GROMACS .gro file of C-alpha atoms in nm:
model
  490
    1MET     CA    1  -4.090   1.879  -2.602
    2LYS     CA    2  -4.188   1.582  -2.386
    3THR     CA    3  -4.303   1.665  -2.035
    4LEU     CA    4  -4.344   1.470  -1.713
    5GLN     CA    5  -4.614   1.516  -1.451
    6SER     CA    6  -4.594   1.454  -1.078
    7PHE     CA    7  -4.905   1.330  -0.896
    8LYS     CA    8  -5.036   1.335  -0.540
    9ALA     CA    9  -5.015   0.979  -0.413
   10ARG     CA   10  -5.328   1.001  -0.196
   11THR     CA   11  -5.563   1.137  -0.460
   12GLY     CA   12  -5.399   1.076  -0.795
   13GLU     CA   13  -5.445   1.437  -0.902
   14PRO     CA   14  -5.168   1.625  -1.085
   15PHE     CA   15  -4.919   1.795  -0.856
   16GLY     CA   16  -4.715   2.094  -0.964
   17ALA     CA   17  -4.624   2.213  -1.310
   18PRO     CA   18  -4.510   1.966  -1.578
   19LEU     CA   19  -4.135   1.907  -1.594
   20PRO     CA   20  -3.930   1.868  -1.911
   21ALA     CA   21  -3.817   1.515  -1.994
   22THR     CA   22  -3.446   1.478  -2.053
   23THR     CA   23  -3.357   1.466  -2.422
   24PRO     CA   24  -3.109   1.214  -2.566
   25GLU     CA   25  -2.863   1.499  -2.614
   26GLN     CA   26  -2.897   1.597  -2.248
   27VAL     CA   27  -2.834   1.238  -2.138
   28ASP     CA   28  -2.513   1.238  -2.338
   29ALA     CA   29  -2.414   1.576  -2.196
   30ALA     CA   30  -2.469   1.458  -1.837
   31ALA     CA   31  -2.254   1.149  -1.895
   32ALA     CA   32  -1.984   1.357  -2.064
   33ALA     CA   33  -1.985   1.609  -1.778
   34ALA     CA   34  -1.945   1.327  -1.525
   35ASN     CA   35  -1.656   1.192  -1.727
   36ALA     CA   36  -1.493   1.535  -1.734
   37ALA     CA   37  -1.519   1.553  -1.355
   38PHE     CA   38  -1.375   1.205  -1.305
   39ALA     CA   39  -1.004   1.277  -1.333
   40SER     CA   40  -0.996   1.537  -1.058
   41TRP     CA   41  -1.248   1.366  -0.833
   42SER     CA   42  -1.086   1.024  -0.853
   43ALA     CA   43  -0.755   1.183  -0.745
   44SER     CA   44  -0.914   1.385  -0.464
   45PRO     CA   45  -0.805   1.320  -0.105
   46GLY     CA   46  -1.041   1.174   0.150
   47SER     CA   47  -1.080   1.512   0.319
   48THR     CA   48  -1.223   1.666   0.002
   49ARG     CA   49  -1.469   1.384  -0.049
   50ALA     CA   50  -1.572   1.398   0.316
   51ALA     CA   51  -1.632   1.773   0.302
   52LEU     CA   52  -1.871   1.731   0.010
   53LEU     CA   53  -2.063   1.444   0.165
   54ARG     CA   54  -2.103   1.626   0.497
   55ALA     CA   55  -2.218   1.943   0.322
   56LEU     CA   56  -2.478   1.744   0.129
   57ALA     CA   57  -2.608   1.594   0.454
   58ALA     CA   58  -2.633   1.941   0.609
   59ALA     CA   59  -2.819   2.074   0.303
   60LEU     CA   60  -3.084   1.803   0.338
   61GLU     CA   61  -3.132   1.878   0.705
   62THR     CA   62  -3.152   2.253   0.649
   63ASP     CA   63  -3.433   2.206   0.394
   64ARG     CA   64  -3.602   1.929   0.594
   65GLU     CA   65  -3.945   2.090   0.632
   66GLY     CA   66  -3.991   2.162   0.263
   67LEU     CA   67  -3.843   1.833   0.147
   68VAL     CA   68  -4.058   1.620   0.377
   69ALA     CA   69  -4.377   1.805   0.283
   70LEU     CA   70  -4.302   1.757  -0.086
   71ALA     CA   71  -4.214   1.390  -0.040
   72ASP     CA   72  -4.533   1.328   0.156
   73GLU     CA   73  -4.749   1.464  -0.126
   74GLU     CA   74  -4.575   1.253  -0.388
   75THR     CA   75  -4.546   0.927  -0.190
   76ALA     CA   76  -4.806   0.931   0.093
   77LEU     CA   77  -4.543   0.779   0.321
   78GLY     CA   78  -4.619   1.022   0.603
   79PRO     CA   79  -4.398   1.276   0.782
   80VAL     CA   80  -4.282   1.038   1.056
   81ARG     CA   81  -4.149   0.781   0.810
   82LEU     CA   82  -4.006   1.049   0.580
   83ASN     CA   83  -3.829   1.240   0.856
   84GLY     CA   84  -3.675   0.913   0.970
   85GLU     CA   85  -3.567   0.838   0.615
   86LEU     CA   86  -3.412   1.182   0.576
   87ASP     CA   87  -3.220   1.118   0.900
   88ARG     CA   88  -3.098   0.788   0.758
   89THR     CA   89  -2.990   0.955   0.435
   90ALA     CA   90  -2.790   1.220   0.620
   91PHE     CA   91  -2.640   0.947   0.839
   92GLN     CA   92  -2.531   0.751   0.530
   93LEU     CA   93  -2.369   1.057   0.376
   94ARG     CA   94  -2.176   1.131   0.695
   95ARG     CA   95  -2.081   0.767   0.743
   96PHE     CA   96  -1.929   0.749   0.396
   97ALA     CA   97  -1.762   1.083   0.464
   98ASP     CA   98  -1.592   0.925   0.765
   99ILE     CA   99  -1.495   0.621   0.557
  100ALA     CA  100  -1.337   0.841   0.291
  101GLU     CA  101  -1.161   1.057   0.549
  102ARG     CA  102  -1.013   0.747   0.717
  103GLY     CA  103  -0.863   0.655   0.382
  104VAL     CA  104  -1.054   0.330   0.333
  105PRO     CA  105  -1.082   0.379  -0.046
  106PHE     CA  106  -0.704   0.416  -0.064
  107ALA     CA  107  -0.616   0.104   0.137
  108THR     CA  108  -0.319  -0.091   0.000
  109THR     CA  109  -0.164  -0.433   0.045
  110ASN     CA  110   0.214  -0.418   0.052
  111ASP     CA  111   0.403  -0.732  -0.050
  112PRO     CA  112   0.781  -0.659  -0.036
  113ALA     CA  113   1.021  -0.824  -0.277
  114VAL     CA  114   1.158  -1.166  -0.186
  115ALA     CA  115   1.501  -1.259  -0.322
  116GLY     CA  116   1.557  -1.579  -0.512
  117PRO     CA  117   1.390  -1.763  -0.795
  118PRO     CA  118   1.015  -1.820  -0.821
  119PRO     CA  119   0.787  -1.945  -0.695
  120ALA     CA  120   0.904  -1.818  -0.354
  121GLY     CA  121   1.098  -1.523  -0.494
  122HIS     CA  122   0.903  -1.236  -0.642
  123PRO     CA  123   0.929  -0.863  -0.715
  124ALA     CA  124   0.786  -0.593  -0.490
  125MET     CA  125   0.409  -0.571  -0.528
  126VAL     CA  126   0.156  -0.322  -0.394
  127ARG     CA  127  -0.213  -0.389  -0.443
  128LEU     CA  128  -0.439  -0.086  -0.439
  129ARG     CA  129  -0.782   0.013  -0.571
  130VAL     CA  130  -0.885   0.272  -0.826
  131PRO     CA  131  -1.230   0.426  -0.888
  132LEU     CA  132  -1.422   0.273  -1.178
  133GLY     CA  133  -1.552   0.598  -1.330
  134PRO     CA  134  -1.893   0.766  -1.368
  135VAL     CA  135  -2.181   0.563  -1.221
  136ALA     CA  136  -2.537   0.552  -1.358
  137MET     CA  137  -2.760   0.548  -1.051
  138PHE     CA  138  -3.129   0.456  -1.075
  139SER     CA  139  -3.350   0.589  -0.795
  140ALA     CA  140  -3.600   0.361  -0.621
  141SER     CA  141  -3.972   0.426  -0.593
  142ASN     CA  142  -4.014   0.330  -0.229
  143PHE     CA  143  -3.732   0.528  -0.065
  144PRO     CA  144  -3.751   0.887  -0.196
  145PHE     CA  145  -3.453   0.993   0.016
  146ALA     CA  146  -3.242   0.690   0.113
  147PHE     CA  147  -3.237   0.523  -0.231
  148SER     CA  148  -3.273   0.831  -0.446
  149VAL     CA  149  -3.069   1.133  -0.556
  150LEU     CA  150  -2.852   1.143  -0.243
  151GLY     CA  151  -2.908   0.784  -0.131
  152GLY     CA  152  -2.658   0.517  -0.041
  153ASP     CA  153  -2.553   0.446  -0.399
  154THR     CA  154  -2.465   0.810  -0.460
  155ALA     CA  155  -2.292   0.847  -0.123
  156SER     CA  156  -2.079   0.533  -0.165
  157ALA     CA  157  -1.987   0.615  -0.526
  158LEU     CA  158  -1.875   0.966  -0.436
  159ALA     CA  159  -1.675   0.834  -0.140
  160ALA     CA  160  -1.506   0.588  -0.376
  161GLY     CA  161  -1.407   0.871  -0.611
  162CYS     CA  162  -1.672   0.821  -0.879
  163PRO     CA  163  -1.902   1.090  -1.027
  164VAL     CA  164  -2.272   1.001  -1.047
  165VAL     CA  165  -2.552   1.054  -1.298
  166VAL     CA  166  -2.885   0.992  -1.127
  167LYS     CA  167  -3.197   0.872  -1.310
  168ALA     CA  168  -3.478   1.029  -1.106
  169HIS     CA  169  -3.779   0.813  -1.029
  170SER     CA  170  -4.108   0.923  -1.182
  171GLY     CA  171  -4.286   0.862  -0.851
  172HIS     CA  172  -4.120   1.161  -0.681
  173LEU     CA  173  -4.009   1.398  -0.955
  174LEU     CA  174  -4.057   1.727  -0.772
  175LEU     CA  175  -3.867   1.602  -0.468
  176SER     CA  176  -3.583   1.474  -0.686
  177ASN     CA  177  -3.552   1.809  -0.862
  178ARG     CA  178  -3.550   1.996  -0.533
  179VAL     CA  179  -3.280   1.771  -0.388
  180PHE     CA  180  -3.079   1.800  -0.708
  181GLY     CA  181  -3.100   2.177  -0.677
  182LEU     CA  182  -2.945   2.150  -0.330
  183VAL     CA  183  -2.670   1.930  -0.471
  184GLN     CA  184  -2.581   2.187  -0.734
  185GLN     CA  185  -2.570   2.465  -0.473
  186VAL     CA  186  -2.329   2.262  -0.258
  187LEU     CA  187  -2.107   2.175  -0.554
  188LYS     CA  188  -2.086   2.542  -0.650
  189SER     CA  189  -2.007   2.650  -0.294
  190GLN     CA  190  -1.715   2.405  -0.283
  191ASN     CA  191  -1.586   2.498  -0.628
  192LEU     CA  192  -1.651   2.148  -0.758
  193PRO     CA  193  -1.766   2.076  -1.114
  194ALA     CA  194  -2.143   2.070  -1.163
  195GLY     CA  195  -2.108   1.747  -1.358
  196LEU     CA  196  -1.982   1.560  -1.053
  197VAL     CA  197  -2.347   1.481  -0.976
  198GLY     CA  198  -2.588   1.495  -1.269
  199MET     CA  199  -2.955   1.406  -1.299
  200ILE     CA  200  -3.179   1.296  -1.585
  201GLN     CA  201  -3.551   1.215  -1.592
  202GLY     CA  202  -3.791   1.038  -1.823
  203GLY     CA  203  -4.113   0.841  -1.806
  204GLY     CA  204  -4.009   0.539  -2.013
  205SER     CA  205  -3.702   0.323  -2.041
  206ASP     CA  206  -3.532   0.515  -2.323
  207VAL     CA  207  -3.354   0.766  -2.100
  208GLY     CA  208  -3.216   0.502  -1.863
  209VAL     CA  209  -3.110   0.271  -2.143
  210ARG     CA  210  -2.927   0.552  -2.322
  211LEU     CA  211  -2.743   0.636  -2.001
  212VAL     CA  212  -2.630   0.277  -1.943
  213ARG     CA  213  -2.515   0.252  -2.304
  214HIS     CA  214  -2.308   0.571  -2.291
  215PRO     CA  215  -1.936   0.490  -2.323
  216SER     CA  216  -1.843   0.725  -2.038
  217ILE     CA  217  -2.050   0.529  -1.785
  218ALA     CA  218  -1.839   0.275  -1.599
  219ALA     CA  219  -2.097   0.107  -1.371
  220GLY     CA  220  -2.467   0.097  -1.293
  221ALA     CA  221  -2.649   0.090  -0.958
  222PHE     CA  222  -3.021   0.007  -0.950
  223THR     CA  223  -3.294  -0.061  -0.697
  224GLY     CA  224  -3.628  -0.175  -0.837
  225SER     CA  225  -3.816  -0.454  -1.008
  226THR     CA  226  -3.661  -0.774  -1.135
  227ARG     CA  227  -3.788  -0.707  -1.486
  228GLY     CA  228  -3.649  -0.353  -1.500
  229GLY     CA  229  -3.318  -0.451  -1.345
  230ALA     CA  230  -3.275  -0.752  -1.572
  231ALA     CA  231  -3.336  -0.535  -1.879
  232LEU     CA  232  -3.075  -0.280  -1.773
  233GLN     CA  233  -2.828  -0.552  -1.680
  234ALA     CA  234  -2.866  -0.694  -2.030
  235GLU     CA  235  -2.790  -0.351  -2.174
  236ALA     CA  236  -2.482  -0.316  -1.953
  237SER     CA  237  -2.357  -0.658  -2.064
  238ALA     CA  238  -2.429  -0.598  -2.433
  239ARG     CA  239  -2.210  -0.287  -2.461
  240PRO     CA  240  -1.892  -0.307  -2.670
  241ARG     CA  241  -1.716  -0.271  -2.335
  242PRO     CA  242  -1.948  -0.435  -2.078
  243ILE     CA  243  -1.974  -0.271  -1.736
  244PRO     CA  244  -2.071  -0.406  -1.393
  245PHE     CA  245  -2.437  -0.354  -1.308
  246TYR     CA  246  -2.531  -0.369  -0.941
  247GLY     CA  247  -2.905  -0.431  -0.927
  248GLU     CA  248  -3.102  -0.488  -0.609
  249LEU     CA  249  -3.421  -0.649  -0.741
  250GLY     CA  250  -3.728  -0.837  -0.622
  251SER     CA  251  -3.729  -1.055  -0.311
  252ILE     CA  252  -3.993  -1.255  -0.124
  253ASN     CA  253  -3.798  -1.288   0.203
  254PRO     CA  254  -3.917  -1.617   0.355
  255VAL     CA  255  -3.987  -1.643   0.727
  256VAL     CA  256  -3.954  -1.996   0.867
  257ALA     CA  257  -4.130  -2.035   1.203
  258LEU     CA  258  -4.084  -2.361   1.393
  259PRO     CA  259  -4.368  -2.504   1.606
  260ALA     CA  260  -4.192  -2.482   1.943
  261ILE     CA  261  -4.153  -2.105   1.934
  262LEU     CA  262  -4.504  -2.059   1.797
  263ALA     CA  263  -4.643  -2.262   2.088
  264THR     CA  264  -4.498  -2.016   2.341
  265ARG     CA  265  -4.490  -1.685   2.152
  266GLY     CA  266  -4.736  -1.728   1.866
  267ALA     CA  267  -4.964  -1.433   1.939
  268GLU     CA  268  -4.671  -1.195   1.992
  269LEU     CA  269  -4.496  -1.306   1.674
  270ALA     CA  270  -4.820  -1.286   1.475
  271SER     CA  271  -4.864  -0.924   1.577
  272THR     CA  272  -4.503  -0.842   1.492
  273LEU     CA  273  -4.524  -1.015   1.155
  274ALA     CA  274  -4.854  -0.847   1.064
  275GLY     CA  275  -4.696  -0.508   1.128
  276SER     CA  276  -4.402  -0.600   0.908
  277ILE     CA  277  -4.622  -0.717   0.620
  278ALA     CA  278  -4.825  -0.395   0.626
  279MET     CA  279  -4.538  -0.157   0.706
  280GLY     CA  280  -4.507   0.112   0.441
  281CYS     CA  281  -4.804  -0.054   0.266
  282GLY     CA  282  -4.578  -0.351   0.204
  283GLN     CA  283  -4.358  -0.145  -0.028
  284PHE     CA  284  -4.026  -0.268   0.106
  285CYS     CA  285  -3.772  -0.488  -0.071
  286THR     CA  286  -3.748  -0.688   0.252
  287SER     CA  287  -4.122  -0.728   0.316
  288PRO     CA  288  -4.196  -1.087   0.432
  289GLY     CA  289  -4.377  -1.236   0.133
  290VAL     CA  290  -4.362  -1.604   0.232
  291ILE     CA  291  -4.417  -1.768   0.571
  292VAL     CA  292  -4.308  -2.132   0.597
  293LEU     CA  293  -4.482  -2.333   0.869
  294LEU     CA  294  -4.455  -2.700   0.961
  295ASN     CA  295  -4.780  -2.893   0.997
  296ASP     CA  296  -4.850  -2.874   1.370
  297PRO     CA  297  -5.132  -2.751   1.599
  298ALA     CA  298  -4.912  -2.455   1.700
  299SER     CA  299  -4.884  -2.357   1.335
  300ASP     CA  300  -5.262  -2.387   1.293
  301ALA     CA  301  -5.314  -2.151   1.584
  302PHE     CA  302  -5.053  -1.911   1.444
  303VAL     CA  303  -5.235  -1.891   1.111
  304GLN     CA  304  -5.548  -1.776   1.291
  305GLN     CA  305  -5.351  -1.531   1.506
  306LEU     CA  306  -5.179  -1.384   1.202
  307THR     CA  307  -5.502  -1.355   1.004
  308THR     CA  308  -5.664  -1.165   1.290
  309ALA     CA  309  -5.361  -0.941   1.346
  310LEU     CA  310  -5.328  -0.862   0.976
  311ALA     CA  311  -5.697  -0.779   0.944
  312GLY     CA  312  -5.642  -0.501   1.198
  313GLN     CA  313  -5.372  -0.331   0.990
  314LYS     CA  314  -5.459  -0.020   0.791
  315PRO     CA  315  -5.212   0.031   0.506
  316HIS     CA  316  -5.184   0.381   0.358
  317ALA     CA  317  -5.205   0.470  -0.010
  318MET     CA  318  -4.955   0.308  -0.242
  319LEU     CA  319  -4.682   0.509  -0.411
  320THR     CA  320  -4.838   0.522  -0.757
  321PRO     CA  321  -5.164   0.417  -0.927
  322GLY     CA  322  -4.959   0.172  -1.133
  323MET     CA  323  -4.831  -0.002  -0.822
  324ARG     CA  324  -5.184  -0.014  -0.682
  325SER     CA  325  -5.308  -0.186  -0.998
  326ALA     CA  326  -5.010  -0.422  -1.000
  327PHE     CA  327  -5.089  -0.526  -0.643
  328ASP     CA  328  -5.444  -0.626  -0.738
  329VAL     CA  329  -5.313  -0.819  -1.036
  330GLY     CA  330  -5.055  -0.993  -0.819
  331VAL     CA  331  -5.300  -1.119  -0.557
  332THR     CA  332  -5.542  -1.228  -0.830
  333HIS     CA  333  -5.267  -1.430  -0.996
  334MET     CA  334  -5.173  -1.584  -0.662
  335ALA     CA  335  -5.529  -1.702  -0.604
  336ALA     CA  336  -5.557  -1.828  -0.962
  337ALA     CA  337  -5.237  -2.031  -0.910
  338GLY     CA  338  -5.401  -2.225  -0.628
  339ALA     CA  339  -5.338  -2.021  -0.313
  340GLN     CA  340  -5.632  -2.029  -0.071
  341PRO     CA  341  -5.717  -1.671   0.039
  342LEU     CA  342  -5.744  -1.631   0.415
  343LEU     CA  343  -5.779  -1.253   0.415
  344HIS     CA  344  -5.890  -1.073   0.100
  345GLU     CA  345  -6.091  -0.753   0.140
  346ALA     CA  346  -6.160  -0.477  -0.109
  347GLY     CA  347  -5.961  -0.159  -0.050
  348SER     CA  348  -5.987   0.193  -0.183
  349ALA     CA  349  -5.859   0.304  -0.522
  350GLU     CA  350  -5.532   0.417  -0.360
  351ALA     CA  351  -5.494   0.209  -0.042
  352PRO     CA  352  -5.527  -0.172  -0.056
  353ARG     CA  353  -5.630  -0.400   0.225
  354PRO     CA  354  -5.383  -0.666   0.343
  355PHE     CA  355  -5.389  -0.997   0.161
  356LEU     CA  356  -5.302  -1.334   0.315
  357ALA     CA  357  -5.327  -1.675   0.150
  358GLN     CA  358  -5.216  -2.031   0.216
  359VAL     CA  359  -5.082  -2.314   0.003
  360ASP     CA  360  -4.911  -2.645   0.062
  361ALA     CA  361  -4.541  -2.684  -0.005
  362ALA     CA  362  -4.580  -2.914  -0.305
  363ASP     CA  363  -4.790  -2.657  -0.493
  364PHE     CA  364  -4.554  -2.374  -0.401
  365ILE     CA  365  -4.259  -2.569  -0.536
  366ALA     CA  366  -4.441  -2.672  -0.854
  367ARG     CA  367  -4.590  -2.334  -0.952
  368THR     CA  368  -4.359  -2.046  -1.033
  369GLN     CA  369  -4.648  -1.796  -1.014
  370LEU     CA  370  -4.660  -1.849  -0.638
  371ARG     CA  371  -4.297  -1.745  -0.604
  372GLU     CA  372  -4.334  -1.407  -0.775
  373GLU     CA  373  -4.302  -1.095  -0.563
  374VAL     CA  374  -4.629  -0.910  -0.498
  375PHE     CA  375  -4.524  -0.555  -0.412
  376GLY     CA  376  -4.764  -0.448  -0.139
  377PRO     CA  377  -4.916  -0.569   0.191
  378SER     CA  378  -4.947  -0.937   0.109
  379SER     CA  379  -4.797  -1.266   0.223
  380LEU     CA  380  -4.833  -1.635   0.142
  381ILE     CA  381  -4.829  -1.908   0.407
  382VAL     CA  382  -4.662  -2.228   0.284
  383ARG     CA  383  -4.740  -2.542   0.484
  384ALA     CA  384  -4.463  -2.804   0.492
  385ALA     CA  385  -4.483  -3.159   0.627
  386SER     CA  386  -4.124  -3.166   0.754
  387VAL     CA  387  -3.802  -2.970   0.786
  388ALA     CA  388  -3.683  -3.145   0.470
  389GLU     CA  389  -3.985  -3.012   0.280
  390ALA     CA  390  -3.931  -2.665   0.428
  391LEU     CA  391  -3.578  -2.680   0.287
  392ASP     CA  392  -3.724  -2.772  -0.052
  393VAL     CA  393  -3.940  -2.458  -0.026
  394LEU     CA  394  -3.632  -2.242   0.041
  395ASN     CA  395  -3.450  -2.404  -0.247
  396ALA     CA  396  -3.744  -2.329  -0.477
  397VAL     CA  397  -3.724  -1.960  -0.384
  398GLY     CA  398  -3.380  -1.956  -0.544
  399GLY     CA  399  -3.255  -1.624  -0.412
  400SER     CA  400  -3.369  -1.371  -0.154
  401LEU     CA  401  -3.235  -1.065   0.021
  402THR     CA  402  -3.330  -1.221   0.356
  403VAL     CA  403  -3.444  -1.539   0.525
  404THR     CA  404  -3.576  -1.527   0.882
  405LEU     CA  405  -3.554  -1.834   1.108
  406TRP     CA  406  -3.770  -1.829   1.422
  407GLY     CA  407  -3.700  -2.103   1.673
  408ALA     CA  408  -3.347  -2.205   1.573
  409GLU     CA  409  -3.190  -2.140   1.915
  410ASP     CA  410  -3.095  -2.504   1.981
  411ASP     CA  411  -2.805  -2.674   1.803
  412ASN     CA  412  -2.944  -2.985   1.635
  413ALA     CA  413  -2.956  -3.145   1.293
  414ASP     CA  414  -3.274  -2.962   1.191
  415THR     CA  415  -3.156  -2.613   1.284
  416ARG     CA  416  -2.818  -2.671   1.122
  417ALA     CA  417  -2.992  -2.782   0.803
  418LEU     CA  418  -3.217  -2.476   0.809
  419VAL     CA  419  -2.921  -2.243   0.860
  420ARG     CA  420  -2.743  -2.407   0.567
  421GLY     CA  421  -3.053  -2.374   0.352
  422ALA     CA  422  -3.107  -2.012   0.449
  423THR     CA  423  -2.750  -1.901   0.390
  424ALA     CA  424  -2.752  -2.078   0.052
  425ILE     CA  425  -3.023  -1.846  -0.083
  426ALA     CA  426  -3.002  -1.524   0.118
  427GLY     CA  427  -2.765  -1.237   0.179
  428ARG     CA  428  -2.893  -1.180   0.535
  429VAL     CA  429  -3.027  -1.442   0.776
  430LEU     CA  430  -3.223  -1.325   1.080
  431PHE     CA  431  -3.289  -1.526   1.394
  432ALA     CA  432  -3.508  -1.268   1.571
  433GLY     CA  433  -3.729  -0.983   1.464
  434VAL     CA  434  -3.853  -0.923   1.110
  435PRO     CA  435  -3.668  -0.850   0.785
  436THR     CA  436  -3.811  -0.503   0.725
  437GLY     CA  437  -3.547  -0.250   0.826
  438VAL     CA  438  -3.193  -0.263   0.687
  439ALA     CA  439  -2.936  -0.115   0.922
  440VAL     CA  440  -2.649   0.091   0.778
  441THR     CA  441  -2.357  -0.089   0.944
  442ALA     CA  442  -2.012  -0.227   0.872
  443ALA     CA  443  -2.140  -0.587   0.859
  444GLN     CA  444  -2.457  -0.533   0.657
  445GLN     CA  445  -2.519  -0.743   0.345
  446HIS     CA  446  -2.808  -0.621   0.130
  447GLY     CA  447  -2.791  -0.841  -0.175
  448GLY     CA  448  -2.840  -1.208  -0.244
  449PRO     CA  449  -2.851  -1.468  -0.521
  450TRP     CA  450  -3.067  -1.409  -0.828
  451PRO     CA  451  -3.339  -1.288  -0.851
  452SER     CA  452  -3.282  -1.073  -0.544
  453SER     CA  453  -2.977  -0.905  -0.696
  454THR     CA  454  -2.754  -0.914  -1.002
  455GLN     CA  455  -2.427  -0.930  -0.806
  456PRO     CA  456  -2.469  -1.145  -0.492
  457MET     CA  457  -2.109  -1.072  -0.382
  458SER     CA  458  -2.192  -0.703  -0.334
  459THR     CA  459  -2.417  -0.502  -0.103
  460SER     CA  460  -2.611  -0.183  -0.168
  461VAL     CA  461  -2.635  -0.095   0.204
  462GLY     CA  462  -2.358  -0.062   0.461
  463ASP     CA  463  -1.991   0.023   0.450
  464ALA     CA  464  -1.905  -0.245   0.194
  465ALA     CA  465  -2.127  -0.073  -0.066
  466LEU     CA  466  -1.815   0.133  -0.144
  467GLU     CA  467  -1.639  -0.178  -0.279
  468ARG     CA  468  -1.869  -0.190  -0.582
  469PHE     CA  469  -1.706   0.117  -0.735
  470LEU     CA  470  -1.338   0.034  -0.681
  471ARG     CA  471  -1.122  -0.191  -0.899
  472PRO     CA  472  -0.803  -0.360  -0.773
  473VAL     CA  473  -0.471  -0.288  -0.945
  474ALA     CA  474  -0.128  -0.432  -0.860
  475LEU     CA  475   0.181  -0.209  -0.893
  476GLN     CA  476   0.501  -0.404  -0.948
  477ASP     CA  477   0.835  -0.245  -0.864
  478ALA     CA  478   0.663   0.095  -0.849
  479PRO     CA  479   0.879   0.410  -0.817
  480ALA     CA  480   0.909   0.576  -0.479
  481TRP     CA  481   0.702   0.881  -0.573
  482LEU     CA  482   0.406   0.660  -0.666
  483LEU     CA  483   0.429   0.456  -0.347
  484ALA     CA  484   0.440   0.779  -0.149
  485ARG     CA  485   0.084   0.855  -0.263
  486LYS     CA  486  -0.029   0.566  -0.037
  487GLY     CA  487  -0.306   0.446  -0.265
  488LEU     CA  488  -0.436   0.785  -0.377
  489PRO     CA  489  -0.489   0.764  -0.756
  490CYS     CA  490  -0.295   1.000  -0.978
   0.00000   0.00000   0.00000
């Protein structure tokens, strides 16, 4: 029997007893159990879905002390960050409970019949949405609560009427198993099928690939690396019946800072940006990996201010030894590709030091290695000669979860061009603050063009995340009893 081992993030030593890896037969059983639960759950009223989601939120909060302590050992993210993340996770669950209870998943568009011949005349039509089916959900490494077993993907899928099979992340196995135990207790207490939320675990790709290939799985939701997400998307597309795969992948999140604002607020913005680069040891999908500056004395001063501010940051240990090694490889490749290091100090085996480098726009555009995400506390300054060249830099990025524009307060040709360029490549454009931190709101868009996500029309955060797991259907001349269900599936 294959086993999996959890490790303490700060020391690398084994943590807890080995856990059994999920067998191929168990993967199939989890998918089949989710499929068996689908009929009743997809036809459940919003009140039933809301009751489950609220009970899951309460279960997390009740076990807060134990969960946070366990998560801290496995991730080194610290109790302050982890308590805040648990709060966010409970908030997401309750928010989607409210959405389900308000009947949002069952919303319909009623188009009464119009007498006469077409094209003006038409039969009675009602457009509604139906749940897709069981969802394969892949936990993220860097958010052990909010993008894991009971994270936003699970919450939105359940609110939409879809069962979930979670692939636990190997970076927080013990935490995932403890949370899954809470899930099963809540399901039992509400007389819901255990298969409504399943969980599998494995160290390689075999378990996840088998889950995506299973014919009962109707959609995939993933947060992680571009390489891993692209591989799973290919599997989802290669099935005899392809399924949608919603992957939130790598992103370098450019920050464009114009000289005028740097001349008046450079030191303040440098301090803010340094904190964002080092936050969570840089292990955020929205960490600012590229800083675009126009050639100007204010930009020169800002580079020095940022270098000094970043040198004062003290990142904690990274999530796994593999990520720590990958960070070192990433900054080495960046320097080898022509980036001039401005801050490059040796760190410990677990905790890296911040890395900052600089390159001109022409080299950044010409060399794809400089546009690869380095997961950790690093950033690359790109110096552009003009706004037009800064736009070429954004275009070379290709796709990003965010773009931040500092200094675009005035309406002129340059700022309009920058806004056009930013919205062309990003799902979220900021005009103040930093990109780290993704609010759970009605208007949030967490997803952008490739390679930041596989489905740029969807979001993995916010109320609209629910839309990923619902499919529109039109009912023509439907009988009265069916219309009386008001969008609730049969």
